[in-house]
Amino acid sequence: MLRCKECKPVELRLSHGLSHPGQRHTASSCPLYVHVIDGRSPAMAEATTSQKCKDENERFPMMDWSQYDTFPGSFEKCSLMTAALTHVGMYLLMFLGFVNQLLFKPKVATERNREGYAPLYNPFEQFFSRYVYRRVRHCFNRPISSTPGAELTLKERHTDDYNWSFRFTGTEKRCINLGSYNYLGFAEASGPCAEAAEAAARRYGLALASSRGELGSTALHDELERTTADFLGVEAAVVFGMGFATNALGLPGLLGGGALVLSDENNHASLILGLRLARVAVRVFRHNDVRHCERLARAALAEGRWTKVVIVVEGVYSMEGSVAPLAALVALKKRLGLYLYLDEAHSVGAMGPRGRGVTDHCGVSPRDVDVLMGTFTKSFGAAGGYIAGSRRLVEWVRGRCHAHGYAHAMSPPVAAQVLAAMRAISSPVGLQRVARLRDNTHHFRRRLREMGAITFGHEDSPVVPMLVYTFSKMAATVERLTERGLATVGVGYPATPLNKARIRFCLSAAHSRAQIDRCLDSIEAVVQEVGLRYSRR
Amino acid sequence: MILMDIYDTASWWTLVIAAQVVIGSAYFLWTKKKREPEDKLTYKKFNEWKPLPLVEYDLKVDEPPLMGKIDENVLNVGATSFLNFDKEPQIMESAIASLHKYGVGSCGPRGFYGTIDVHLELEERLAKFLQVEETCVYSYGFSTMASAIPAYAKKGDIIFADEKVWFAIQKGIEASRSNVKYFKHNDMKDLERLLEEGVQKKELHPKRRAFIIVEAIYYNSGKMCPLRKVVELARRYKLRIMLDESLSIGVIGKNGRGLTEHLNVPRDEVDLIMGSLEHSFATIGGFCAGTHFIVEHQRLSGLGYCFSASLPPMLTQAAISALDILETKPVVIKELDEVSVKLNKALDNLKHYTYSGHELSPVKHVYLKDDISHNDKQSYLKKITKYCMEKGIAMTTAAYLVDQEVKCPEPSIRLASNRKLTNDNIKQICELLDEAYEKVGPK
């Protein structure tokens, strides 16, 4: 029974079969408040009953967003001139590519022995990758020959045929690494994590050659699942062998027909693939725009034909460097009776004072988020992913997702690395890493701003995109930074919109202040040279 | 003057088109300005909104047996490490050396400093081993097929696939959103009928991309694909072939190069070879092999390649070391093939079961003879495997998501052959299976 302050009592049956006589059901007093059999949580009941309403046809009020932090991240717009020049630059590149294609067709671009077959590729896609992307190909897929730690060793390549092919020069270059997702610096070739991994490999083998549901479970996997759940502050977790597959194979198990998903426009490819395989209806809301999300949710509720509505967001967006406004989303979901799926691929370990992810950062109870998903690739320096939440949820995912029975179990040394790293984060030394990452991030972002470059996202996000707009500037910047001993990543179409190419820096706790300052000095020189002072603030 | 000329030569329909353009754009601009539809969520609607819980009902998942290292105490005939490479000290040492050089994770996708020299080495070595132009390595076996297929097949294309292809291929097909036609398992006549029908109905024509997807050895039945016939049909009807060699690489063919070597089919005839490194190579990951023209495309379009962190270097190194052994000691392949043949002979004598599996196939599916329901069969088989586990032989029932499979295979125990199985072991397995049936099987 829920007793509302102002209206008549509202009867609520709880699916866990317990009643709390005399106790008020609110989010804070009843930990199981979400599981309500007739589908209406106390928060929803409160939303209707606490507002004195006489007429049923009256419009249900919108959220009062003034109480919440709805900051979507900083996305400074460039001047009209820059935008126009970027477009002209892109068209010019395309035009040159087109001319190039007419004049020169290399051997690799033709298929053998398949005359009379339908062409295998979409002509534009092929044109783009051969004659536009090829010009900047040397900035991607660069091989390294060391740990992707604070520094890395680049194997230098040279091209004799304008990036159609590369050959190794045999030389190597040591660079400071601002490209890998090694947020907490656990990508280490020695130390306690590596030792744990070695021990696990010797004990269990490198792989179990079986799926978790068949003969691929070990005590190590169970322990990892328990530790992950404790780390995140939820009841249970299930782990998967690959981060991408966690979304692509886990989502179809979680959701099914009849559900509507409200998905952020910048969600990762794995989420989009997972939603497609789950065969759910998807509507996209503008990046980090809770008001737009609310409008879509209200429209869906008014339609009255969905069995459930799920918001799917990421904690930290890897291309934008922005953080989801989690507190606002949780309030919205509670009020309207929606569910929240949070992908913490880039945030778990890296965000929050205790490194517990974006829930920790935003001060939201992890139990208020229905599904917590994340990967072990980034902060933990391993591979794989998890889905965590209530025990029932985890069993539900385990029993219905595609990974448990079909995909092979996580490799034991990888699981051991995650366990060791996760335990390390909880120790005082680990917390120092988390703090150092935050310091590095703040310092780095502040200096970039002072230089006059446009950066996207939130102050605390360790992913720092610096806008360069055109493809050519992206390549020029990456080249120059490499010359100065700085390994960074340029991102352009198709990962970003055509005219929003950027350089992405990923900070790490492994970087010392001196290294960061050295990087910043190099960046400043390049910003000056290439002309990246786009900011007008 | 020029203007006058234009008006003179323009006929009346030019004006009609011009008017249409003007009206059309005016209408377009007008509708754009209309505001978003009004928010109609009333108290009434809101009170009617009763979402289903996220977890719709309680689900009980069987606790799988906990494996230690697949060690000497238990004879493991469930795990698909056919060549026993999971215990090979040479592989273990090289992987650990790699661990101490590179750490565990690669901390990035291949595009962004996740390409470590061992990845390039493995790709090069695999290409050499398979005698193809190029290979690319994925970081998970399941995602290899599930990503490679939608990289080529798109909406509007047509796919002909065997109805018993394993789940990853089914999901790859689903992700591609192509039109799919499943033919009867290993039935070339049915495939030919479907192709003929496709031509008649004009679904199959030279302007439409078309693919055949088959497995060399079917994970769900152990049968071998008649690749020669598939190639013949594909050439006749102009389809491209995607072949999953997960269970055949390192297993059949004189040098372990898979079905193409075994049946002596030129590798050029198969457009794309996909495979998993999780079976005979006993590590994690998968690969795609083919011409440069084909494989290079995945480096930008294979979702699981592009957007996922790369394979941990130590596991990559393990695959390289496995290749070393395959290349220097091809006798391991012969050993395995002999065991597989012997296993078939022994399974012929089972009293209470039937089985399926080509004699060279490293997986054999053992079915119950009894005529009972799917669920009953599954639960009896579970009991049987549990009994066998207690008696020191680990085997597993094949796990399927019944409602998700295109055509759910019959419940079975999936036996994996292993090159180290002795004659006594094989005898013991068969005897134990019959014993278990008598103890816990359907009476």
mmCIF file of C-alpha atoms in Angstrom, chain A residues 183-184 349-355 360-361 431-446 459-462 507-509 513:
data_model
loop_
_atom_site.group_PDB
_atom_site.id
_atom_site.type_symbol
_atom_site.label_atom_id
_atom_site.label_comp_id
_atom_site.label_asym_id
_atom_site.label_seq_id
_atom_site.Cartn_x
_atom_site.Cartn_y
_atom_site.Cartn_z
ATOM 1 C CA TYR A 183 42.556 5.423 -18.690
ATOM 2 C CA LEU A 184 43.870 4.047 -15.426
ATOM 3 C CA GLY A 349 36.897 2.950 -13.749
ATOM 4 C CA ALA A 350 37.586 6.336 -15.273
ATOM 5 C CA MET A 351 34.783 8.432 -13.812
ATOM 6 C CA GLY A 352 33.672 9.289 -10.313
ATOM 7 C CA PRO A 353 35.706 9.835 -7.158
ATOM 8 C CA ARG A 354 35.883 6.087 -6.558
ATOM 9 C CA GLY A 355 36.177 5.084 -10.193
ATOM 10 C CA ASP A 360 29.506 7.504 -9.058
ATOM 11 C CA HIS A 361 30.286 10.707 -10.933
ATOM 12 C CA LEU A 431 42.189 5.656 -5.938
ATOM 13 C CA GLN A 432 45.290 7.729 -6.474
ATOM 14 C CA ARG A 433 45.232 6.607 -10.105
ATOM 15 C CA VAL A 434 41.628 7.725 -10.411
ATOM 16 C CA ALA A 435 42.510 11.102 -8.899
ATOM 17 C CA ARG A 436 45.561 11.491 -11.124
ATOM 18 C CA LEU A 437 43.461 10.805 -14.205
ATOM 19 C CA ARG A 438 41.069 13.547 -13.156
ATOM 20 C CA ASP A 439 43.892 16.003 -12.519
ATOM 21 C CA ASN A 440 45.472 15.229 -15.854
ATOM 22 C CA THR A 441 42.144 15.674 -17.574
ATOM 23 C CA HIS A 442 41.401 19.022 -15.968
ATOM 24 C CA HIS A 443 44.860 20.329 -16.667
ATOM 25 C CA PHE A 444 44.809 19.133 -20.264
ATOM 26 C CA ARG A 445 41.394 20.542 -21.037
ATOM 27 C CA ARG A 446 42.214 23.870 -19.443
ATOM 28 C CA GLU A 459 35.321 18.927 -17.958
ATOM 29 C CA ASP A 460 35.748 15.533 -16.251
ATOM 30 C CA SER A 461 35.693 13.304 -19.284
ATOM 31 C CA PRO A 462 39.090 11.747 -20.057
ATOM 32 C CA LEU A 507 44.240 10.754 -21.138
ATOM 33 C CA SER A 508 45.643 8.253 -18.736
ATOM 34 C CA ALA A 509 46.633 8.035 -15.112
ATOM 35 C CA ARG A 513 52.576 15.866 -15.405
#
